[in-house]
Amino acid sequence: MTAAVSTLPIAAQARGEPAYAPAATIEPFWVRALLTGIALVFLTLFLFVPLAAVFAEALKKGVDTYLVAIAEPDAVAAIRLTLLTAAIAVPLNLVFGVAAAWTIAKFDFRGKNVLLTLIDLPFSVSPVISGLIYVLIFGAQGWFGPWLREHDIKILFAVPGIVLATIFVTFPFVARELIPLMQSQGTEEEEAALVLGASGWRTFWHVTLPNIKWGLLYGVILCNARAMGEFGAVSVVSGHIRGETNTMPLQVEILYNEYNFAAAFAVASLLALLALVTLALKTFVEWRAHDTNLKPLQEN
């Protein structure tokens, strides 16, 4: 009996059939139920409950109080500045991310690893340190501080400083999303287009961009979410000037420190809504990308 059992896989292989092997991921029902329950409890305690608490506190004194807090001039200025910062930082990071990913994935050159390390730098540096970097460069005692003061140019404690700090902490997102995607796709399609006479720009618009569109959109969504929710770096360079240099996260901190909890949670609820919208868009992009990748396999 033992010999017959041991020869079954060999006979199956001889006929071209795969040998039977038990699936390593199949576990008893109680194990799966236990692990699923632990995951759900963790998500409930650390995600769903805090998120629900934000909206509950924001609407605790009624919808009218909520709307008044949102329409308050300082809150409106914070919302406007947050949107303006994201509107500047995200397109610039999009251009940089595509250029960096194209360069790293499609070409071999000296210093490629150094460039990759520099792109990852904001992930390893504290956002507060990122803000301090701009203080050392553009502050009154910084490298360019005296020159900026002589020419009446304000970088710190103004919109330019906030935009620069936001760009620094968000520029890896698009590049880091596209680099592995472009590397996995290789260069065959671009080389074929160039051999057929297409120019570099035409190759990019008609070959490269359609292949990376979902990854690009995914990176832009993550970059936009981080830009709107950034606190540490922006806090250092903003100066906390009410109605002028406070973004939404900074406005929440100020209102909370003043014990104006209803207004603080009202503004915070807008950031929570942004997170939910980002999650929905992220899920949609992942679904579309997965569906796009499956179509060629199904056609074959």
Coordinates of C-alpha atoms in Angstrom, one line a residue:
M1 CA 0.0 0.0 0.0
T2 CA 2.8 2.4 0.9
A3 CA 4.6 1.8 -2.4
A4 CA 1.4 2.3 -4.4
V5 CA 0.7 5.6 -2.6
S6 CA 4.2 6.9 -3.1
T7 CA 4.2 6.1 -6.8
L8 CA 0.9 7.9 -7.5
P9 CA 2.5 11.4 -7.9
I10 CA 5.1 9.9 -10.2
A11 CA 2.4 8.2 -12.3
A12 CA 0.4 11.4 -12.5
Q13 CA 3.5 13.4 -13.6
A14 CA 4.2 10.8 -16.2
R15 CA 0.7 11.4 -17.7
G16 CA 1.3 15.1 -17.6
E17 CA -1.1 15.6 -14.7
P18 CA -0.2 17.7 -11.6
A19 CA 0.6 15.7 -8.5
Y20 CA -1.9 16.1 -5.6
A21 CA -0.7 18.3 -2.8
P22 CA -2.8 19.6 0.0
A23 CA -3.4 23.4 0.0
A24 CA -1.2 25.0 2.6
T25 CA -3.8 27.9 3.2
I26 CA -6.7 25.6 4.0
E27 CA -7.3 25.9 7.8
P28 CA -10.1 24.6 10.0
F29 CA -13.2 26.7 10.3
W30 CA -12.5 27.8 13.9
V31 CA -9.0 29.1 12.9
R32 CA -10.4 31.2 10.1
A33 CA -13.3 32.4 12.2
L34 CA -10.8 33.4 15.0
L35 CA -8.5 35.3 12.7
T36 CA -11.4 37.0 11.0
G37 CA -12.9 38.0 14.4
I38 CA -9.5 39.4 15.6
A39 CA -9.2 41.5 12.4
L40 CA -12.7 42.8 12.7
V41 CA -12.3 43.7 16.4
F42 CA -9.0 45.5 15.6
L43 CA -10.6 47.5 12.8
T44 CA -13.7 48.3 14.9
L45 CA -11.6 49.6 17.9
F46 CA -9.0 51.5 15.9
L47 CA -10.8 52.6 12.8
F48 CA -14.6 52.4 12.8
V49 CA -15.2 53.7 16.4
P50 CA -12.8 56.7 16.1
L51 CA -14.3 57.6 12.7
A52 CA -17.9 57.4 14.0
A53 CA -16.8 59.4 17.1
V54 CA -15.6 62.3 14.8
F55 CA -19.0 62.6 13.1
A56 CA -20.9 62.1 16.3
E57 CA -19.0 64.9 18.0
A58 CA -19.3 67.1 15.0
L59 CA -23.1 66.8 14.9
K60 CA -23.5 66.6 18.7
K61 CA -25.0 70.2 18.9
G62 CA -27.1 69.9 15.8
V63 CA -26.8 70.5 12.1
D64 CA -27.1 74.2 12.5
T65 CA -24.0 74.4 14.7
Y66 CA -22.2 72.2 12.4
L67 CA -22.9 74.4 9.4
V68 CA -22.0 77.5 11.3
A69 CA -18.7 76.0 12.2
I70 CA -17.9 75.1 8.6
A71 CA -19.0 78.5 7.3
E72 CA -16.9 80.4 9.9
P73 CA -14.4 82.7 8.1
D74 CA -11.2 81.1 9.5
A75 CA -12.5 77.6 8.7
V76 CA -13.4 78.7 5.1
A77 CA -9.9 80.2 4.8
A78 CA -8.3 77.0 6.0
I79 CA -10.4 74.9 3.5
R80 CA -9.4 77.3 0.7
L81 CA -5.7 77.2 1.6
T82 CA -5.8 73.4 1.8
L83 CA -7.4 73.0 -1.6
L84 CA -5.0 75.6 -3.1
T85 CA -1.9 73.8 -1.6
A86 CA -3.1 70.4 -3.0
A87 CA -4.0 72.0 -6.4
I88 CA -0.3 73.2 -6.7
A89 CA 1.5 70.3 -5.1
V90 CA -0.3 67.3 -6.7
P91 CA 0.2 68.4 -10.4
L92 CA 3.9 69.2 -9.7
N93 CA 4.4 65.8 -8.1
L94 CA 2.6 64.1 -10.9
V95 CA 5.0 65.6 -13.5
F96 CA 8.0 64.7 -11.3
G97 CA 6.7 61.2 -10.6
V98 CA 6.1 60.3 -14.2
A99 CA 9.5 61.8 -15.3
A100 CA 11.4 60.0 -12.5
A101 CA 9.6 56.7 -13.0
W102 CA 10.2 56.8 -16.8
T103 CA 13.9 57.6 -16.3
I104 CA 14.5 54.9 -13.7
A105 CA 12.4 52.2 -15.3
K106 CA 13.3 52.7 -18.9
F107 CA 17.0 53.7 -18.8
D108 CA 20.2 52.5 -17.2
F109 CA 22.6 55.2 -15.9
R110 CA 25.0 55.9 -13.2
G111 CA 23.5 57.1 -10.0
K112 CA 20.1 55.3 -10.4
N113 CA 20.3 53.9 -6.9
V114 CA 21.1 57.3 -5.5
L115 CA 18.1 58.8 -7.3
L116 CA 15.9 56.0 -5.8
T117 CA 17.3 56.7 -2.4
L118 CA 16.5 60.4 -2.7
I119 CA 13.0 59.7 -3.8
D120 CA 12.5 57.6 -0.7
L121 CA 13.9 60.3 1.6
P122 CA 10.6 61.9 2.7
F123 CA 9.5 58.4 3.9
S124 CA 12.4 58.2 6.3
V125 CA 12.5 61.8 7.5
S126 CA 10.1 63.1 10.1
P127 CA 7.7 65.7 8.6
V128 CA 8.7 68.1 11.4
I129 CA 12.3 67.8 10.3
S130 CA 11.2 68.4 6.7
G131 CA 9.6 71.7 7.9
L132 CA 12.8 72.6 9.8
I133 CA 14.8 72.1 6.6
Y134 CA 12.9 75.0 5.0
V135 CA 13.3 77.1 8.1
L136 CA 17.1 76.7 7.9
I137 CA 17.0 77.6 4.2
F138 CA 14.5 80.4 4.0
G139 CA 14.3 81.6 7.7
A140 CA 15.5 85.0 8.9
Q141 CA 18.8 83.4 9.9
G142 CA 18.8 80.9 7.1
W143 CA 20.9 80.7 3.9
F144 CA 18.6 82.8 1.8
G145 CA 16.9 84.7 4.7
P146 CA 18.8 88.0 4.4
W147 CA 18.4 88.1 0.6
L148 CA 14.7 87.4 0.8
R149 CA 14.2 90.1 3.4
E150 CA 16.1 92.6 1.3
H151 CA 13.8 91.9 -1.7
D152 CA 10.6 91.7 0.4
I153 CA 9.9 88.1 -0.6
K154 CA 8.1 85.9 1.9
I155 CA 8.5 82.1 1.8
L156 CA 8.1 81.1 5.4
F157 CA 4.8 81.9 7.3
A158 CA 3.2 82.3 3.9
V159 CA 1.6 80.2 1.2
P160 CA 4.9 79.4 -0.7
G161 CA 6.4 77.8 2.4
I162 CA 3.4 75.7 2.9
V163 CA 3.4 74.6 -0.7
L164 CA 7.1 73.7 -0.6
A165 CA 6.8 71.7 2.6
T166 CA 3.8 69.8 1.2
I167 CA 5.6 69.1 -2.1
F168 CA 8.5 67.7 -0.1
V169 CA 6.5 65.2 2.0
T170 CA 4.3 64.1 -0.9
F171 CA 6.6 63.8 -4.0
P172 CA 7.5 60.1 -3.5
F173 CA 3.9 58.8 -3.9
V174 CA 3.4 59.0 -7.6
A175 CA 7.0 58.0 -8.5
R176 CA 7.0 55.0 -6.1
E177 CA 3.7 53.8 -7.5
L178 CA 4.9 54.0 -11.1
I179 CA 8.4 52.7 -10.8
P180 CA 7.7 49.0 -10.2
L181 CA 4.8 49.1 -12.6
M182 CA 6.9 50.5 -15.5
Q183 CA 9.8 48.1 -14.6
S184 CA 7.4 45.1 -14.8
Q185 CA 6.1 46.3 -18.2
G186 CA 9.6 46.5 -19.7
T187 CA 10.6 48.5 -22.7
E188 CA 9.5 46.3 -25.6
E189 CA 6.4 48.3 -26.6
E190 CA 8.3 51.6 -26.5
E191 CA 11.1 50.2 -28.6
A192 CA 8.7 48.8 -31.1
A193 CA 7.0 52.2 -31.4
L194 CA 10.3 53.9 -32.0
V195 CA 11.4 51.4 -34.6
L196 CA 8.1 52.1 -36.4
G197 CA 9.0 55.8 -36.6
A198 CA 7.1 57.2 -33.6
S199 CA 8.6 60.2 -31.8
G200 CA 9.4 60.1 -28.1
W201 CA 6.4 62.2 -27.1
R202 CA 4.1 60.2 -29.4
T203 CA 5.4 57.0 -27.9
F204 CA 4.7 58.3 -24.4
W205 CA 1.2 59.5 -25.1
H206 CA 0.1 56.5 -27.1
V207 CA 2.1 53.6 -25.6
T208 CA 3.5 54.4 -22.1
L209 CA 0.6 56.5 -20.7
P210 CA -2.2 54.1 -21.5
N211 CA -0.3 51.3 -19.8
I212 CA 0.3 53.2 -16.6
K213 CA -3.0 55.3 -16.3
W214 CA -4.5 53.3 -13.4
G215 CA -1.2 53.2 -11.5
L216 CA -0.8 57.0 -12.1
L217 CA -4.3 57.7 -10.9
Y218 CA -3.7 55.6 -7.8
G219 CA -0.6 57.5 -7.0
V220 CA -2.3 60.9 -7.5
I221 CA -5.1 59.9 -5.1
L222 CA -2.6 59.0 -2.4
C223 CA -0.6 62.1 -3.0
N224 CA -3.7 64.3 -2.8
A225 CA -4.9 62.7 0.4
R226 CA -1.5 63.2 2.1
A227 CA -1.3 66.8 0.8
M228 CA -4.6 67.7 2.3
G229 CA -3.9 66.0 5.6
E230 CA -0.3 66.9 6.2
F231 CA 0.3 68.4 9.6
G232 CA 3.9 68.2 10.9
A233 CA 5.8 69.9 8.1
V234 CA 3.1 72.5 7.4
S235 CA 2.9 73.3 11.1
V236 CA 6.6 74.3 11.3
V237 CA 6.5 76.7 8.3
S238 CA 3.0 78.1 8.5
G239 CA 3.3 80.4 11.5
H240 CA -0.2 79.6 12.5
I241 CA -1.7 82.8 11.3
R242 CA -5.4 82.5 11.6
G243 CA -7.3 83.1 8.4
E244 CA -4.0 83.2 6.4
T245 CA -1.7 80.3 6.9
N246 CA -3.7 77.7 8.7
T247 CA -4.7 74.6 6.7
M248 CA -7.5 72.3 7.8
P249 CA -5.4 70.1 10.2
L250 CA -3.9 73.2 11.8
Q251 CA -7.3 74.8 12.2
V252 CA -8.5 71.6 13.9
E253 CA -5.6 71.8 16.4
I254 CA -6.3 75.5 17.2
L255 CA -10.0 75.0 17.7
Y256 CA -9.4 72.0 19.9
N257 CA -6.8 73.8 22.0
E258 CA -9.4 76.6 22.5
Y259 CA -11.9 74.0 23.8
N260 CA -14.2 74.7 20.8
F261 CA -14.8 71.0 20.3
A262 CA -17.9 71.3 18.1
A263 CA -16.1 73.4 15.5
A264 CA -12.9 71.3 15.8
F265 CA -14.8 68.1 15.1
A266 CA -16.8 69.8 12.3
V267 CA -13.6 70.7 10.4
A268 CA -12.1 67.3 11.3
S269 CA -15.2 65.6 9.8
L270 CA -14.3 67.2 6.5
L271 CA -10.9 65.5 6.6
A272 CA -12.7 62.3 7.5
L273 CA -14.9 62.6 4.5
L274 CA -11.9 63.2 2.4
A275 CA -10.4 60.0 3.8
L276 CA -13.6 58.1 2.9
V277 CA -13.7 59.5 -0.6
T278 CA -10.0 58.7 -1.1
L279 CA -10.7 55.1 0.1
A280 CA -13.6 54.8 -2.4
L281 CA -11.5 56.1 -5.3
K282 CA -8.6 53.9 -4.3
T283 CA -10.9 50.8 -4.3
F284 CA -12.4 51.8 -7.6
V285 CA -8.9 52.3 -9.2
E286 CA -7.7 48.9 -7.8
W287 CA -10.9 47.2 -9.2
R288 CA -10.4 48.8 -12.6
A289 CA -6.7 48.0 -12.7
H290 CA -7.4 44.4 -11.8
D291 CA -10.2 44.1 -14.4
T292 CA -7.9 45.6 -17.0
N293 CA -5.2 43.1 -16.2
L294 CA -7.6 40.2 -16.4
K295 CA -9.0 41.0 -19.9
P296 CA -5.9 40.0 -21.8
L297 CA -5.7 36.7 -19.9
Q298 CA -9.4 36.0 -20.6
E299 CA -9.0 36.7 -24.3
N300 CA -6.0 34.4 -24.5

